[in-house]
Short mmCIF file of C-alpha atoms and ligand atoms in Angstrom, two decimals:
data_model
loop_
_atom_site.label_atom_id
_atom_site.label_comp_id
_atom_site.label_asym_id
_atom_site.label_seq_id
_atom_site.Cartn_x
_atom_site.Cartn_y
_atom_site.Cartn_z
CA UNK A 1360 7.00 -33.29 0.11
CA UNK A 1361 7.95 -31.42 3.28
CA UNK A 1362 6.14 -28.10 3.52
CA UNK A 1363 8.40 -25.07 3.39
CA UNK A 1364 7.94 -22.96 6.48
CA UNK A 1365 7.69 -19.25 5.69
CA UNK A 1366 8.23 -16.43 8.13
CA UNK A 1367 7.07 -12.97 6.91
CA UNK A 1368 8.59 -9.78 8.31
CA UNK A 1369 6.02 -7.12 7.48
CA UNK A 1370 3.11 -9.40 6.51
CA UNK A 1371 0.40 -6.70 6.24
CA UNK A 1372 2.23 -4.53 3.67
CA UNK A 1373 2.13 -4.82 -0.11
CA UNK A 1374 4.78 -7.55 -0.39
CA UNK A 1375 3.52 -9.38 2.70
CA UNK A 1376 -0.05 -9.65 1.49
CA UNK A 1377 1.07 -10.73 -1.99
CA UNK A 1378 3.33 -13.36 -0.41
CA UNK A 1379 0.32 -14.70 1.50
CA UNK A 1380 -1.66 -14.72 -1.76
CA UNK A 1381 1.02 -17.02 -3.32
CA UNK A 1382 0.98 -19.25 -0.21
CA UNK A 1383 -2.88 -19.38 -0.22
CA UNK A 1384 -2.68 -20.86 -3.73
CA UNK A 1385 -0.13 -23.50 -2.68
CA UNK A 1386 -1.09 -24.70 0.77
CA UNK A 1387 0.37 -28.16 -0.08
CA UNK A 1388 3.77 -26.59 -0.47
CA UNK A 1389 4.00 -23.87 2.25
CA UNK A 1390 2.99 -23.26 5.76
CA UNK A 1391 3.31 -19.96 7.60
CA UNK A 1392 5.55 -20.10 10.67
CA UNK A 1393 5.58 -16.43 11.63
CA UNK A 1394 3.76 -13.22 10.77
CA UNK A 1395 4.77 -9.78 11.90
CA UNK A 1396 3.42 -6.30 11.48
CA UNK A 1397 4.30 -2.85 12.79
CA UNK A 1398 0.93 -1.17 13.52
CA UNK A 1399 -1.70 -2.99 11.46
CA UNK A 1400 -3.19 -5.08 14.27
CA UNK A 1401 -6.52 -5.84 12.61
CA UNK A 1402 -4.91 -7.04 9.41
CA UNK A 1403 -2.42 -9.10 11.38
CA UNK A 1404 -5.14 -10.79 13.43
CA UNK A 1405 -7.08 -11.67 10.27
CA UNK A 1406 -3.99 -13.17 8.63
CA UNK A 1407 -3.13 -15.17 11.79
CA UNK A 1408 -6.67 -16.59 11.93
CA UNK A 1409 -6.42 -17.64 8.34
CA UNK A 1410 -2.89 -19.01 8.25
CA UNK A 1411 -2.36 -20.30 11.80
CA UNK A 1412 1.35 -19.41 12.26
CA UNK A 1413 3.22 -20.69 15.28
CA UNK A 1414 4.32 -17.11 16.13
CA UNK A 1415 2.84 -13.68 15.64
CA UNK A 1416 4.75 -10.48 16.40
CA UNK A 1417 3.19 -7.02 16.64
CA UNK A 1418 6.15 -4.64 16.67
CA UNK A 1419 4.20 -1.66 18.19
CA UNK A 1420 3.75 -2.89 21.79
CA UNK A 1421 0.67 -0.72 22.26
CA UNK A 1422 -1.33 -3.28 20.19
CA UNK A 1423 -0.14 -6.35 22.02
CA UNK A 1424 -3.22 -6.79 24.23
CA UNK A 1425 -5.51 -6.40 21.28
CA UNK A 1426 -3.66 -9.02 19.20
CA UNK A 1427 -3.16 -11.45 22.08
CA UNK A 1428 -6.77 -11.42 23.13
CA UNK A 1429 -8.04 -11.85 19.59
CA UNK A 1430 -5.90 -14.93 19.12
CA UNK A 1431 -6.62 -16.42 22.51
CA UNK A 1432 -7.51 -20.10 22.38
CA UNK A 1433 -5.52 -20.65 19.17
CA UNK A 1434 -2.20 -22.44 19.21
CA UNK A 1435 -0.37 -19.20 18.34
CA UNK A 1436 2.22 -17.52 20.50
CA UNK A 1437 1.94 -13.72 20.41
CA UNK A 1438 4.89 -11.40 21.06
CA UNK A 1439 5.45 -7.65 20.96
CA UNK A 1440 8.43 -5.55 19.86
CA UNK A 1441 11.27 -5.73 17.37
CA UNK A 1442 13.57 -7.35 19.90
CA UNK A 1443 11.23 -10.41 20.15
CA UNK A 1444 11.00 -10.53 16.32
CA UNK A 1445 14.87 -10.65 16.12
CA UNK A 1446 15.00 -13.47 18.75
CA UNK A 1447 12.43 -15.49 16.84
CA UNK A 1448 14.51 -15.40 13.64
CA UNK A 1449 16.45 -18.47 14.89
CA UNK A 1450 13.19 -20.36 15.29
CA UNK A 1451 11.65 -22.98 12.96
CA UNK A 1452 11.38 -21.44 9.55
CA UNK A 1453 12.95 -22.31 6.16
CA UNK A 1454 12.54 -18.98 4.39
CA UNK A 1455 12.30 -15.52 5.93
CA UNK A 1456 10.56 -12.93 3.70
CA UNK A 1457 12.04 -9.51 4.47
CA UNK A 1458 9.20 -7.24 3.60
CA UNK A 1459 9.54 -4.49 6.24
CA UNK A 1460 9.76 -0.91 4.99
CA UNK A 1461 13.00 1.03 5.20
CA UNK A 1462 15.78 0.99 7.72
CA UNK A 1463 13.55 -0.75 10.34
CA UNK A 1464 14.12 -4.01 8.49
CA UNK A 1465 17.87 -4.02 9.13
CA UNK A 1466 17.98 -5.67 12.58
CA UNK A 1467 15.49 -8.47 11.89
CA UNK A 1468 17.15 -9.19 8.54
CA UNK A 1469 20.60 -9.42 10.17
CA UNK A 1470 19.09 -11.76 12.86
CA UNK A 1471 17.72 -14.01 10.16
CA UNK A 1472 21.09 -14.10 8.37
CA UNK A 1473 22.88 -14.80 11.58
CA UNK A 1474 20.54 -17.77 12.03
CA UNK A 1475 21.70 -19.01 8.60
CA UNK A 1476 18.32 -18.63 7.00
CA UNK A 1477 17.29 -18.22 3.39
CA UNK A 1478 16.13 -14.62 3.24
CA UNK A 1479 13.81 -13.61 0.43
CA UNK A 1480 14.63 -9.95 0.52
CA UNK A 1481 12.24 -7.26 -0.59
CA UNK A 1482 13.45 -4.66 1.89
CA UNK A 1483 16.17 -3.08 -0.25
CA UNK A 1484 16.94 -0.34 2.26
CA UNK A 1485 18.67 -3.00 4.31
CA UNK A 1486 21.26 -3.48 1.57
CA UNK A 1487 21.42 0.25 0.86
CA UNK A 1488 22.11 1.20 4.44
CA UNK A 1489 24.47 -1.68 5.39
CA UNK A 1490 25.29 -3.67 2.30
CA UNK A 1491 28.83 -4.61 3.37
CA UNK A 1492 27.70 -5.79 6.81
CA UNK A 1493 24.64 -7.58 5.51
CA UNK A 1494 26.56 -9.57 2.87
CA UNK A 1495 29.39 -10.30 5.27
CA UNK A 1496 26.90 -11.61 7.86
CA UNK A 1497 25.32 -13.74 5.14
CA UNK A 1498 28.66 -15.32 4.15
CA UNK A 1499 29.81 -15.86 7.74
CA UNK A 1500 26.68 -17.74 8.64
CA UNK A 1501 26.13 -19.67 5.44
CA UNK A 1502 22.84 -17.85 4.84
CA UNK A 1503 21.38 -17.00 1.45
CA UNK A 1504 19.76 -13.90 0.12
CA UNK A 1505 17.31 -14.37 -2.74
CA UNK A 1506 16.04 -11.17 -4.44
CA UNK A 1507 12.36 -10.30 -4.41
CA UNK A 1508 12.84 -6.98 -6.14
CA UNK A 1509 11.65 -7.68 -9.71
CA UNK A 1510 14.74 -6.29 -11.39
CA UNK A 1511 17.10 -8.30 -9.21
CA UNK A 1512 15.01 -11.41 -9.56
CA UNK A 1513 15.33 -10.92 -13.33
CA UNK A 1514 19.11 -10.58 -13.15
CA UNK A 1515 19.33 -13.58 -10.83
CA UNK A 1516 17.23 -15.63 -13.30
CA UNK A 1517 19.52 -14.57 -16.24
CA UNK A 1518 22.59 -15.43 -14.26
CA UNK A 1519 21.18 -18.91 -13.46
CA UNK A 1520 21.42 -19.60 -17.20
CA UNK A 1521 24.99 -18.32 -17.43
CA UNK A 1522 26.72 -21.55 -16.62
CA UNK A 1523 29.21 -19.76 -14.47
CA UNK A 1524 30.16 -17.16 -17.07
CA UNK A 1525 30.70 -13.78 -15.54
CA UNK A 1526 28.36 -10.91 -16.49
CA UNK A 1527 30.06 -7.97 -18.16
CA UNK A 1528 27.26 -5.59 -17.41
CA UNK A 1529 23.94 -5.50 -15.56
CA UNK A 1530 21.11 -3.46 -17.09
CA UNK A 1531 18.44 -2.43 -14.64
CA UNK A 1532 15.23 -1.36 -16.33
CA UNK A 1533 13.09 1.41 -14.87
CA UNK A 1534 9.50 2.30 -15.63
CA UNK A 1535 10.41 5.96 -15.22
CA UNK A 1536 7.48 6.40 -12.86
CA UNK A 1537 4.44 8.61 -13.32
CA UNK A 1538 6.42 11.77 -14.23
CA UNK A 1539 8.69 10.15 -16.86
CA UNK A 1540 7.63 12.37 -19.75
CA UNK A 1541 6.89 15.64 -17.91
CA UNK A 1542 9.13 18.71 -18.03
CA UNK A 1543 10.98 19.63 -14.84
CA UNK A 1544 8.83 22.70 -14.04
CA UNK A 1545 5.75 20.53 -14.09
CA UNK A 1546 7.31 17.73 -12.03
CA UNK A 1547 8.33 20.42 -9.47
CA UNK A 1548 4.61 21.09 -8.77
CA UNK A 1549 3.58 17.43 -8.36
CA UNK A 1550 2.20 16.34 -5.00
CA UNK A 1551 2.04 12.95 -3.26
CA UNK A 1552 -1.34 11.96 -4.74
CA UNK A 1553 0.08 12.38 -8.28
CA UNK A 1554 3.29 10.60 -7.34
CA UNK A 1555 1.35 7.66 -5.90
CA UNK A 1556 -0.29 6.90 -9.23
CA UNK A 1557 2.31 4.46 -10.59
CA UNK A 1558 1.63 3.50 -14.16
CA UNK A 1559 2.58 -0.21 -13.92
CA UNK A 1560 3.35 -1.56 -10.47
CA UNK A 1561 1.12 -2.05 -7.46
CA UNK A 1562 3.47 -1.31 -4.49
CA UNK A 1563 3.55 0.34 -1.08
CA UNK A 1564 3.58 4.16 -0.66
CA UNK A 1565 7.33 4.54 0.21
CA UNK A 1566 8.60 2.59 -2.82
CA UNK A 1567 6.05 4.31 -5.12
CA UNK A 1568 7.31 7.74 -4.18
CA UNK A 1569 10.87 6.48 -4.62
CA UNK A 1570 9.84 5.28 -8.10
CA UNK A 1571 8.53 8.77 -8.97
CA UNK A 1572 11.85 10.42 -7.90
CA UNK A 1573 13.87 7.44 -9.34
CA UNK A 1574 15.58 7.11 -5.95
CA UNK A 1575 14.16 3.63 -6.12
CA UNK A 1576 16.31 2.90 -9.16
CA UNK A 1577 19.25 4.42 -7.42
CA UNK A 1578 18.69 2.14 -4.41
CA UNK A 1579 18.33 -0.76 -6.80
CA UNK A 1580 21.71 0.06 -8.30
CA UNK A 1581 23.21 -0.12 -4.77
CA UNK A 1582 21.23 -3.34 -4.14
CA UNK A 1583 22.52 -4.86 -7.36
CA UNK A 1584 26.11 -3.95 -6.43
CA UNK A 1585 25.88 -5.94 -3.21
CA UNK A 1586 23.76 -8.80 -4.42
CA UNK A 1587 25.81 -9.51 -7.59
CA UNK A 1588 29.22 -8.15 -6.44
CA UNK A 1589 29.32 -5.73 -9.43
CA UNK A 1590 30.92 -2.27 -9.47
CA UNK A 1591 28.75 0.72 -10.15
CA UNK A 1592 30.25 1.57 -13.59
CA UNK A 1593 29.18 -1.86 -14.86
CA UNK A 1594 25.52 -1.34 -13.83
CA UNK A 1595 23.37 0.66 -16.26
CA UNK A 1596 19.88 2.05 -15.80
CA UNK A 1597 17.61 1.99 -18.81
CA UNK A 1598 14.16 3.47 -18.80
CA UNK A 1599 11.55 1.16 -20.22
CA UNK A 1600 8.01 2.47 -19.74
CA UNK A 1601 6.20 -0.85 -20.41
CA UNK A 1602 7.95 -2.68 -17.49
CA UNK A 1603 7.86 -5.90 -19.50
CA UNK A 1604 11.64 -6.49 -19.61
CA UNK A 1605 12.36 -6.76 -15.91
CA UNK A 1606 16.11 -6.36 -16.36
CA UNK A 1607 19.04 -7.72 -18.42
CA UNK A 1608 22.52 -9.11 -18.23
CA UNK A 1609 25.19 -8.59 -20.83
CA UNK A 1610 28.07 -11.18 -21.32
CA UNK A 1611 31.61 -10.95 -22.74
CA UNK A 1612 30.46 -12.00 -26.24
CA UNK A 1613 27.93 -9.16 -26.36
CA UNK A 1614 24.96 -11.52 -25.80
CA UNK A 1615 22.27 -9.93 -23.67
CA UNK A 1616 19.84 -12.06 -21.68
CA UNK A 1617 16.57 -10.55 -20.45
CA UNK A 1618 13.73 -11.81 -18.30
CA UNK A 1619 10.24 -10.74 -19.33
CA UNK A 1620 6.80 -10.88 -17.84
CA UNK A 1621 3.71 -8.87 -16.98
CA UNK A 1622 4.44 -6.56 -14.10
CA UNK A 1623 3.18 -8.44 -11.05
CA UNK A 1624 5.21 -8.65 -7.84
CA UNK A 1625 3.81 -12.13 -7.09
CA UNK A 1626 6.09 -13.47 -9.78
CA UNK A 1627 9.46 -12.57 -8.14
CA UNK A 1628 7.97 -13.33 -4.70
CA UNK A 1629 6.92 -16.84 -5.77
CA UNK A 1630 10.28 -17.48 -7.45
CA UNK A 1631 12.09 -16.53 -4.23
CA UNK A 1632 10.04 -18.58 -1.77
CA UNK A 1633 9.60 -21.64 -4.00
CA UNK A 1634 13.08 -21.52 -5.48
CA UNK A 1635 14.01 -23.28 -7.78
CA UNK A 1636 10.41 -24.27 -8.53
CA UNK A 1637 8.11 -22.18 -10.65
CA UNK A 1638 4.49 -21.92 -9.52
CA UNK A 1639 1.23 -20.90 -11.00
CA UNK A 1640 0.16 -17.71 -9.33
CA UNK A 1641 -2.90 -16.61 -11.28
CA UNK A 1642 -1.18 -13.67 -12.94
CA UNK A 1643 -1.74 -12.43 -16.47
CA UNK A 1644 0.39 -14.13 -19.10
CA UNK A 1645 2.51 -11.94 -21.35
CA UNK A 1646 0.92 -11.23 -24.71
CA UNK A 1647 3.68 -9.50 -26.69
CA UNK A 1648 1.47 -9.08 -29.76
CA UNK A 1649 -0.92 -7.10 -27.55
CA UNK A 1650 1.92 -5.06 -26.03
CA UNK A 1651 2.98 -4.39 -29.59
CA UNK A 1652 6.13 -2.34 -29.03
CA UNK A 1653 8.74 -2.06 -26.26
CA UNK A 1654 10.43 1.29 -25.74
CA UNK A 1655 13.77 2.17 -24.16
CA UNK A 1656 15.38 5.55 -23.37
CA UNK A 1657 18.24 6.94 -21.33
CA UNK A 1658 17.47 7.97 -17.75
CA UNK A 1659 17.44 11.76 -17.38
CA UNK A 1660 19.37 12.73 -14.29
CA UNK A 1661 18.55 16.38 -14.87
CA UNK A 1662 14.90 15.77 -14.12
CA UNK A 1663 15.57 12.86 -11.77
CA UNK A 1664 18.62 13.92 -9.76
CA UNK A 1665 18.12 11.22 -7.09
CA UNK A 1666 19.62 8.68 -9.48
CA UNK A 1667 22.91 10.65 -9.60
CA UNK A 1668 22.90 10.90 -5.80
CA UNK A 1669 22.76 7.16 -5.50
CA UNK A 1670 25.63 6.66 -7.98
CA UNK A 1671 27.67 9.25 -6.02
CA UNK A 1672 26.88 7.57 -2.66
CA UNK A 1673 27.81 4.15 -3.99
CA UNK A 1674 31.11 5.44 -5.42
CA UNK A 1675 31.93 7.14 -2.12
CA UNK A 1676 31.21 3.95 -0.14
CA UNK A 1677 31.45 3.78 3.64
CA UNK A 1678 28.38 5.17 5.36
CA UNK A 1679 27.35 7.40 2.38
CA UNK A 1680 24.57 5.09 1.18
CA UNK A 1681 23.24 4.73 4.71
CA UNK A 1682 23.14 8.56 4.94
CA UNK A 1683 21.32 8.93 1.64
CA UNK A 1684 18.78 6.35 2.72
CA UNK A 1685 18.17 8.09 6.06
CA UNK A 1686 17.76 11.52 4.37
CA UNK A 1687 15.35 9.96 1.86
CA UNK A 1688 13.21 8.26 4.45
CA UNK A 1689 12.65 11.58 6.28
CA UNK A 1690 12.09 13.48 3.04
CA UNK A 1691 9.65 10.98 1.54
CA UNK A 1692 7.65 10.91 4.74
CA UNK A 1693 7.45 14.74 4.70
CA UNK A 1694 6.52 14.72 0.98
CA UNK A 1695 3.77 12.14 1.64
CA UNK A 1696 2.37 14.51 4.32
CA UNK A 1697 2.49 17.51 1.97
CA UNK A 1698 5.18 19.31 3.96
CA UNK A 1699 7.83 19.59 1.17
CA UNK A 1700 7.89 19.69 -2.63
CA UNK A 1701 9.02 17.03 -5.03
CA UNK A 1702 12.54 18.34 -5.67
CA UNK A 1703 13.12 18.96 -1.97
CA UNK A 1704 13.58 15.14 -1.63
CA UNK A 1705 16.69 15.32 -3.83
CA UNK A 1706 17.81 18.60 -2.25
CA UNK A 1707 17.74 17.08 1.28
CA UNK A 1708 19.51 13.94 0.11
CA UNK A 1709 22.24 16.01 -1.53
CA UNK A 1710 22.73 18.22 1.52
CA UNK A 1711 22.94 15.26 3.84
CA UNK A 1712 25.60 13.65 1.62
CA UNK A 1713 27.54 16.92 1.58
CA UNK A 1714 27.38 17.34 5.34
CA UNK A 1715 28.12 13.74 6.11
CA UNK A 1716 30.51 12.74 8.90
CA UNK A 1717 32.20 10.12 6.67
CA UNK A 1718 33.13 6.68 8.05
CA UNK A 1719 35.05 4.49 5.60
CA UNK A 1720 34.39 1.12 7.17
CA UNK A 1721 31.30 1.52 9.32
CA UNK A 1722 30.48 -0.97 12.12
CA UNK A 1723 26.88 -1.79 12.87
CA UNK A 1724 27.03 0.85 15.62
CA UNK A 1725 28.33 3.42 13.09
CA UNK A 1726 25.46 2.53 10.75
CA UNK A 1727 22.90 3.16 13.52
CA UNK A 1728 24.66 6.41 14.50
CA UNK A 1729 24.74 7.59 10.89
CA UNK A 1730 21.04 6.76 10.45
CA UNK A 1731 20.11 8.66 13.64
CA UNK A 1732 22.35 11.73 12.91
CA UNK A 1733 21.35 12.08 9.28
CA UNK A 1734 17.67 11.64 10.07
CA UNK A 1735 17.89 14.43 12.63
CA UNK A 1736 19.82 16.61 10.15
CA UNK A 1737 17.23 15.97 7.48
CA UNK A 1738 14.36 16.83 9.82
CA UNK A 1739 16.02 20.19 10.55
CA UNK A 1740 15.91 20.93 6.84
CA UNK A 1741 12.17 20.40 6.38
MG1 LIG B 2287 12.15 -2.93 -8.23
#
C-alpha cells in the first residue's frame, strides 16, 4: 500500500497534535509531508524531529532561525511565512489537514484547493468567511473538502449511507457548552476561565469560547450550508448535553439517521485522513448502558444570541458571515484577555452586522477588505 502523504496546516494546535496522534498509530499508512505552525517553534521542532516531514513552515518569520538551526543536518527544508506555506500547497501531499485557527486559514486553504488537493477541513472560519469562494474554488479545481468538524463528519457519514437520496433536513447537535443550564444573569458574569471548561470536548481556546457562546454552532450552521448545499431553514440545531449523537440527517420518509460515538476529535480526524477506511485510534468505545440516557432540548437564543446572529448572517448572505466572523475573532480575543464581558461578544457581533458595508457577491479582495474593516470597527468597540 502506498503511504498517504499528509500536510498539516497548524500542526501544533489541538487538531494538529491529535492528527499526529492518529498518524503515530498508523505509520504503515501515513507519512507526514509538511508541518506548519504560527508561533509554537519548540513544538514544531519536536514534531519535525519525530515525523521527518519534507517541509516545515514557521509562519512567524521571527522564529525562522531557531527552527532552521534546530533542524540542520536533517533532510527537512525549512521555510518562513504564510506566502511560502501557500506556495508549498501544490507540493507532494495527498491530504492537506486545514487546522489553522480563524481567518488566517483562508489563504492556505484556497491554495490547497487550487492545487486540487483533498482538504480535511477543521478550520470552519474559512467556510464562514468565504464559503461561496471556497466551494467554487474546490469545484473549479476538482478538489475535495472532507469535514473534520465532528458534526459535519457525522452528517457526511449519514449521507454516505443515503444511496443518493436527498436529505430533507440536517440536525446539528450541540453540547450547549459549560453555561447550558445557567440563567442569563449568571452567564453574564462568567469569565474566560469558566468558559474554557468545556464539559465534553477537548479543543483549542478559540473554539471552546465559541462553544460557550454557541457562536460555534452558528458557524457550524454556515459550514453545513456550504458543505452540504443546504439552505438555512432546513438546518436545525438541537442541544444534546451528552455529545454522543454527533449529528443527524432526516430523509423524505421521516427516517432519521444519526452517527454516535464517544466525544473524541480523533475519530472525525481519522475518518477524514484515512477516508474511506476506518482505523483504530485508541479511543473509548461507546457504552450506551453506562451513558444510560440521552437528552435533547431546544437551543435558547435568548441566552445564546450568537446563534441567531449566525442565522441572520447566513440569510443575508454576501459578506455578512465574513463580517460576523471578523467581529467574533476580535471579541473572543478580548474576552480571553479579560477585556470584555461574555455578552459583549454577541453585542459586538450584532453591531458589526448592523454597520456592515454590504457586498452581495464578494470577491476575494472584498472578503479581505471586509475582514480588515470589520476587525477595526470591532476593536473600536472594545
Ligand atoms: Mg463541532
